[in-house]
Amino acid sequence: MKKSTMFVRMITASLMRRRSRMVVALLSIAIGATVLSGLVTIYYDVPRQMGAQFRNYGANMILTPSGDSMTLDDVAAGAACIPSDQLVGMTPYRYETVRIRETPVVAAGTDLESAKKTSPFWSVEGEWPSANGELLLGAAVAEQYRLKVGDTIEVTYTPEELADASADPATVTADEMILFDVTGILDTGGSEEDHIYMYMADLETLTGTANKADVAELSVSASGDVLAGYVERVAQGSDAVSARLVKRVTASEATVLSKLQALVLLVTTVVLALTMICVATTMTAVVTERRKEIGLRKAIGASDSSIIKEFMGESMLLGLLGGVLGSMLGFLFAQEVSVHVFSSTISFRPLLVPITIIVSIAVTGLSSLLPIRSATEVDPALVLKGE
Amino acid sequence: MSLLELKNVYKIYGELHALDDVSLKVEKGEWVSIMGPSGSGKSTMMNIIGCMDKPSKGEVLLDGVDISKQSAKELTTIRRDKIGLIFQQFHLVNYLTALENVMLAQYYHSLPDEKEALEALDRVGLADRARHLPSQLSGGEQQRVCVARALINYPEIILADEPTGNLDEANEAIVVDLFHKLHNEGTTLIVVTHDPEVAEVAQRTLVLRSGRLAKEVVNQNFTGQIHFDRS
């Protein structure tokens, strides 16, 4: 029989036939590996999870014309520079001054369906417009004109050249008028409340000009350098539009994210340290209760190195089993945390399995090294006499 | 040249002389018993002969090598290659079977050989118990496994420390008969015992008192064919 065969036979016999003792050690290692693997999974998934959460704060990138103006096609071309799986929403806005009861108001033509995605924080009393001829009134506008949901209003547009032609508002003639149903009042706490929002097609009908946009808001599921990279990509991919970040959103995202990751990293480090202490304590107990056996092995001719090899072999096998168990349980742990905290599932990272196993073996090996080294100092004569 | 020779050996712990100027010789193939009351230095002498301890003074020559001058590593090698140990408490590894316990000694010595280990167990009458764990064996059976483990590497010398101390009469007889068998095969035996009847079956009995060799008795009736029977 080869020495290695006997080595494996001894190690497996020790684990299998001393099951109750070994289960305690294995549990200690597996729990450590579980928490470690789970926290690392969360650590790497936090940006993705938080990115989705941050999108509730609205757009984090805006596109503006590089020159005097841009078309909707330019906006679409700019947005196409961003990977579609990262682009949560893209909303073009065109602003024009219209008149309600002969007083000027800023009207925004947009894709209202898309605006729901890029501005999820908008609070609408009533309903979002669902067809042409319906509009959303900013709360300040509604109060100014004493309008409420269900009212019908006339919105008129005066072309610039006509408005300039006469200084007297009484002589101005509306070029176009549309009757709108007010379906909702918009409450944001911001400047949006001073505007009215309608479908782009209605604004194009009112103004008589199509395919124009002043600004486009983009909600991109990325942060930090990746997001900055997309800005570069838009700059390179389109001459008509230029992209910039909404610093207010991206800066706070980056701050929150880095703090959250630092927290998870800290917890992971503490858990790793606690795991090492716990495993070291367990292995010390395991080795101490086997001092007599070590004494016997030395008495019948075992060298210190072969005793270290055998006990390290046992420890590392325990580490391997604990690591395999921990990497599986760790994923389930991370999944549970993700579902309960972020309300979404986590993606499985296959690379974490070998990493968890290697770390688990290394931690168990390192934790066992000291007690095993001290065990080799056992005097076989004293131990065998039971002293 | 004697297989074992102690020349003016002392073992001193502070004021206590556990061994005090002990000199003796054991020839190859001889069966020697060591007797003495508790604290007489029997175990100290066994530890020194068994390469688990070193004398404070004096020479201990085993097969011509002065083991008192060897390093711990060299003593381990000598222990592995030349000495077979039998203990009162058996000291079997409790999660290894009888066969694996015997193979353990082979593992540290050279290469484990299952067939040879089984033959050793057969010599002590335990071939049918080879796959049993120590907890499934009686005290006598465990001691016989211990004997099989001690002789598996064909040591120059077998040291037995109170080998029958924990056995009933029937098992005591089996173990002593095994010693006879080993002696007849040419194995050198040194047996420490409290029991005069076990000591008397050896060729020679050395009596220790207060760390000194007090008496040496040669068994004139030794035939090597005795079937041990206490009655």
Coordinates of N, CA, C and O in Angstrom, one line a residue, chain A residues 95-159:
Chain A
Y95 N -39.4 72.2 -24.8 CA -40.0 73.2 -24.0 C -40.5 74.4 -25.0 O -39.7 74.9 -25.8
E96 N -41.7 74.8 -24.9 CA -42.3 75.9 -25.7 C -43.2 76.7 -24.8 O -43.8 76.2 -23.8
T97 N -43.2 78.0 -25.0 CA -44.1 78.9 -24.3 C -45.5 78.9 -25.0 O -45.6 79.2 -26.2
V98 N -46.5 78.5 -24.2 CA -47.9 78.5 -24.8 C -48.7 79.5 -23.9 O -48.2 80.0 -22.9
R99 N -50.0 79.6 -24.2 CA -50.8 80.5 -23.4 C -52.0 79.7 -22.9 O -52.6 78.9 -23.6
I100 N -52.3 80.0 -21.7 CA -53.6 79.5 -21.1 C -54.3 80.8 -20.6 O -53.7 81.6 -19.8
R101 N -55.5 81.0 -21.0 CA -56.2 82.2 -20.7 C -55.4 83.4 -20.9 O -55.3 84.3 -20.1
E102 N -54.7 83.4 -22.1 CA -53.9 84.6 -22.5 C -52.7 84.8 -21.7 O -52.0 85.8 -21.9
T103 N -52.3 84.0 -20.7 CA -51.1 84.2 -20.0 C -50.1 83.1 -20.4 O -50.5 82.0 -20.6
P104 N -48.8 83.5 -20.5 CA -47.8 82.5 -20.9 C -47.5 81.5 -19.9 O -47.4 81.8 -18.7
V105 N -47.3 80.2 -20.3 CA -47.0 79.1 -19.5 C -46.0 78.3 -20.3 O -46.1 78.2 -21.5
V106 N -45.0 77.7 -19.6 CA -44.0 76.8 -20.3 C -44.7 75.4 -20.4 O -45.0 74.8 -19.4
A107 N -44.8 74.9 -21.6 CA -45.3 73.6 -21.9 C -44.1 72.7 -22.3 O -43.2 73.1 -23.0
A108 N -44.2 71.5 -21.7 CA -43.1 70.5 -22.1 C -43.8 69.4 -22.9 O -44.8 68.8 -22.4
G109 N -43.3 69.1 -24.1 CA -43.7 68.0 -24.8 C -42.8 66.8 -24.6 O -41.5 67.0 -24.6
T110 N -43.3 65.7 -24.3 CA -42.4 64.6 -23.9 C -43.1 63.2 -24.2 O -44.2 63.2 -24.6
D111 N -42.3 62.2 -23.9 CA -42.9 60.8 -23.9 C -43.3 60.5 -22.5 O -42.5 60.2 -21.6
L112 N -44.6 60.7 -22.2 CA -45.0 60.6 -20.8 C -44.8 59.2 -20.2 O -44.7 59.0 -19.0
E113 N -44.9 58.1 -21.0 CA -44.7 56.8 -20.5 C -43.2 56.6 -20.0 O -43.0 56.1 -19.0
S114 N -42.3 57.2 -20.8 CA -40.9 57.1 -20.5 C -40.6 58.0 -19.3 O -39.7 57.6 -18.4
A115 N -41.3 59.1 -19.2 CA -41.1 60.0 -18.0 C -41.4 59.3 -16.7 O -40.7 59.6 -15.7
K116 N -42.3 58.4 -16.7 CA -42.6 57.6 -15.5 C -41.3 56.9 -15.0 O -41.1 56.7 -13.8
K117 N -40.5 56.4 -16.0 CA -39.3 55.6 -15.6 C -38.1 56.5 -15.2 O -37.4 56.2 -14.3
T118 N -38.0 57.7 -15.9 CA -36.9 58.5 -15.6 C -37.2 59.4 -14.4 O -36.2 60.0 -13.8
S119 N -38.5 59.7 -14.1 CA -38.8 60.5 -13.0 C -39.8 59.8 -12.1 O -41.0 60.2 -11.9
P120 N -39.4 58.6 -11.5 CA -40.3 57.8 -10.7 C -40.8 58.6 -9.4 O -41.8 58.1 -8.8
F121 N -40.1 59.6 -9.0 CA -40.5 60.4 -7.8 C -41.6 61.3 -8.1 O -42.1 61.9 -7.1
W122 N -42.1 61.5 -9.3 CA -43.2 62.4 -9.6 C -44.4 61.9 -9.0 O -44.8 60.7 -9.2
S123 N -45.1 62.8 -8.3 CA -46.4 62.4 -7.6 C -47.5 63.0 -8.4 O -47.6 64.2 -8.6
V124 N -48.4 62.2 -8.9 CA -49.5 62.7 -9.8 C -50.8 62.4 -9.1 O -51.1 61.3 -8.7
E125 N -51.5 63.6 -8.9 CA -52.9 63.5 -8.3 C -53.8 63.3 -9.5 O -53.8 64.0 -10.4
G126 N -54.6 62.2 -9.5 CA -55.4 61.9 -10.7 C -54.7 60.8 -11.5 O -54.1 59.9 -10.9
E127 N -54.7 61.0 -12.8 CA -54.1 60.0 -13.7 C -53.0 60.6 -14.6 O -53.1 61.8 -14.9
W128 N -52.1 59.7 -15.0 CA -51.1 60.2 -16.0 C -51.9 60.2 -17.3 O -52.8 59.4 -17.6
P129 N -51.6 61.2 -18.2 CA -52.3 61.2 -19.5 C -52.0 59.9 -20.3 O -50.9 59.4 -20.1
S130 N -53.0 59.5 -21.0 CA -52.8 58.2 -21.7 C -53.0 58.4 -23.2 O -52.8 57.4 -24.0
A131 N -53.4 59.6 -23.6 CA -53.6 59.8 -25.1 C -53.4 61.2 -25.4 O -53.3 62.1 -24.5
N132 N -53.3 61.5 -26.7 CA -53.2 62.9 -27.1 C -54.4 63.6 -26.7 O -55.5 63.1 -26.6
G133 N -54.2 64.9 -26.4 CA -55.4 65.7 -25.9 C -55.5 65.7 -24.4 O -56.4 66.3 -23.9
E134 N -54.6 65.0 -23.8 CA -54.7 65.0 -22.3 C -53.4 65.6 -21.8 O -52.3 65.5 -22.4
L135 N -53.4 66.3 -20.6 CA -52.2 66.8 -20.1 C -52.1 66.8 -18.6 O -53.1 66.5 -17.9
L136 N -50.9 67.0 -18.2 CA -50.6 67.0 -16.7 C -50.2 68.4 -16.4 O -49.4 69.1 -17.0
L137 N -50.9 69.0 -15.3 CA -50.7 70.3 -14.9 C -49.7 70.4 -13.7 O -49.9 69.6 -12.8
G138 N -48.7 71.2 -13.8 CA -47.9 71.4 -12.6 C -48.8 72.0 -11.5 O -49.7 72.7 -11.8
A139 N -48.5 71.6 -10.2 CA -49.3 72.0 -9.1 C -49.4 73.6 -9.0 O -50.5 74.1 -8.8
A140 N -48.3 74.3 -9.3 CA -48.3 75.7 -9.3 C -49.2 76.3 -10.3 O -50.0 77.3 -10.1
V141 N -49.2 75.7 -11.5 CA -50.0 76.2 -12.6 C -51.5 75.9 -12.3 O -52.4 76.8 -12.5
A142 N -51.8 74.7 -11.7 CA -53.2 74.4 -11.4 C -53.7 75.4 -10.4 O -54.9 75.8 -10.5
E143 N -52.9 75.8 -9.4 CA -53.3 76.7 -8.4 C -53.5 78.1 -9.0 O -54.5 78.8 -8.7
Q144 N -52.6 78.5 -9.9 CA -52.7 79.8 -10.5 C -54.0 80.0 -11.3 O -54.7 81.0 -11.2
Y145 N -54.4 78.9 -12.0 CA -55.6 79.0 -12.9 C -56.8 78.4 -12.2 O -57.8 78.3 -12.8
R146 N -56.6 77.9 -11.0 CA -57.7 77.3 -10.2 C -58.3 76.1 -11.1 O -59.5 76.1 -11.3
L147 N -57.4 75.3 -11.6 CA -57.9 74.2 -12.4 C -57.8 72.9 -11.5 O -57.0 72.8 -10.6
K148 N -58.6 72.0 -11.9 CA -58.5 70.7 -11.2 C -58.7 69.5 -12.2 O -59.0 69.8 -13.4
V149 N -58.4 68.3 -11.7 CA -58.5 67.1 -12.5 C -59.9 67.0 -13.1 O -60.9 67.2 -12.4
G150 N -60.0 66.8 -14.4 CA -61.3 66.7 -15.1 C -61.7 67.9 -15.9 O -62.6 67.9 -16.7
D151 N -61.0 69.1 -15.6 CA -61.3 70.3 -16.3 C -60.8 70.2 -17.7 O -59.9 69.4 -18.1
T152 N -61.4 71.0 -18.6 CA -60.9 71.2 -20.0 C -60.4 72.6 -20.2 O -61.0 73.5 -19.7
I153 N -59.2 72.7 -20.8 CA -58.6 74.0 -21.0 C -58.2 74.2 -22.4 O -57.8 73.2 -23.1
E154 N -58.2 75.4 -22.8 CA -57.7 75.8 -24.1 C -56.2 76.1 -24.0 O -55.8 77.0 -23.1
V155 N -55.4 75.5 -24.8 CA -54.0 75.9 -24.8 C -53.6 76.4 -26.2 O -53.9 75.8 -27.2
T156 N -53.1 77.6 -26.3 CA -52.8 78.2 -27.6 C -51.3 78.5 -27.7 O -50.6 78.6 -26.7
Y157 N -50.9 78.5 -28.9 CA -49.5 78.8 -29.2 C -49.4 79.9 -30.3 O -50.0 79.9 -31.3
T158 N -48.5 80.8 -29.9 CA -48.3 81.9 -30.9 C -46.9 81.8 -31.4 O -45.9 81.8 -30.6
P159 N -46.8 81.7 -32.7 CA -45.4 81.6 -33.3 C -44.6 82.8 -33.0 O -45.1 83.9 -32.8

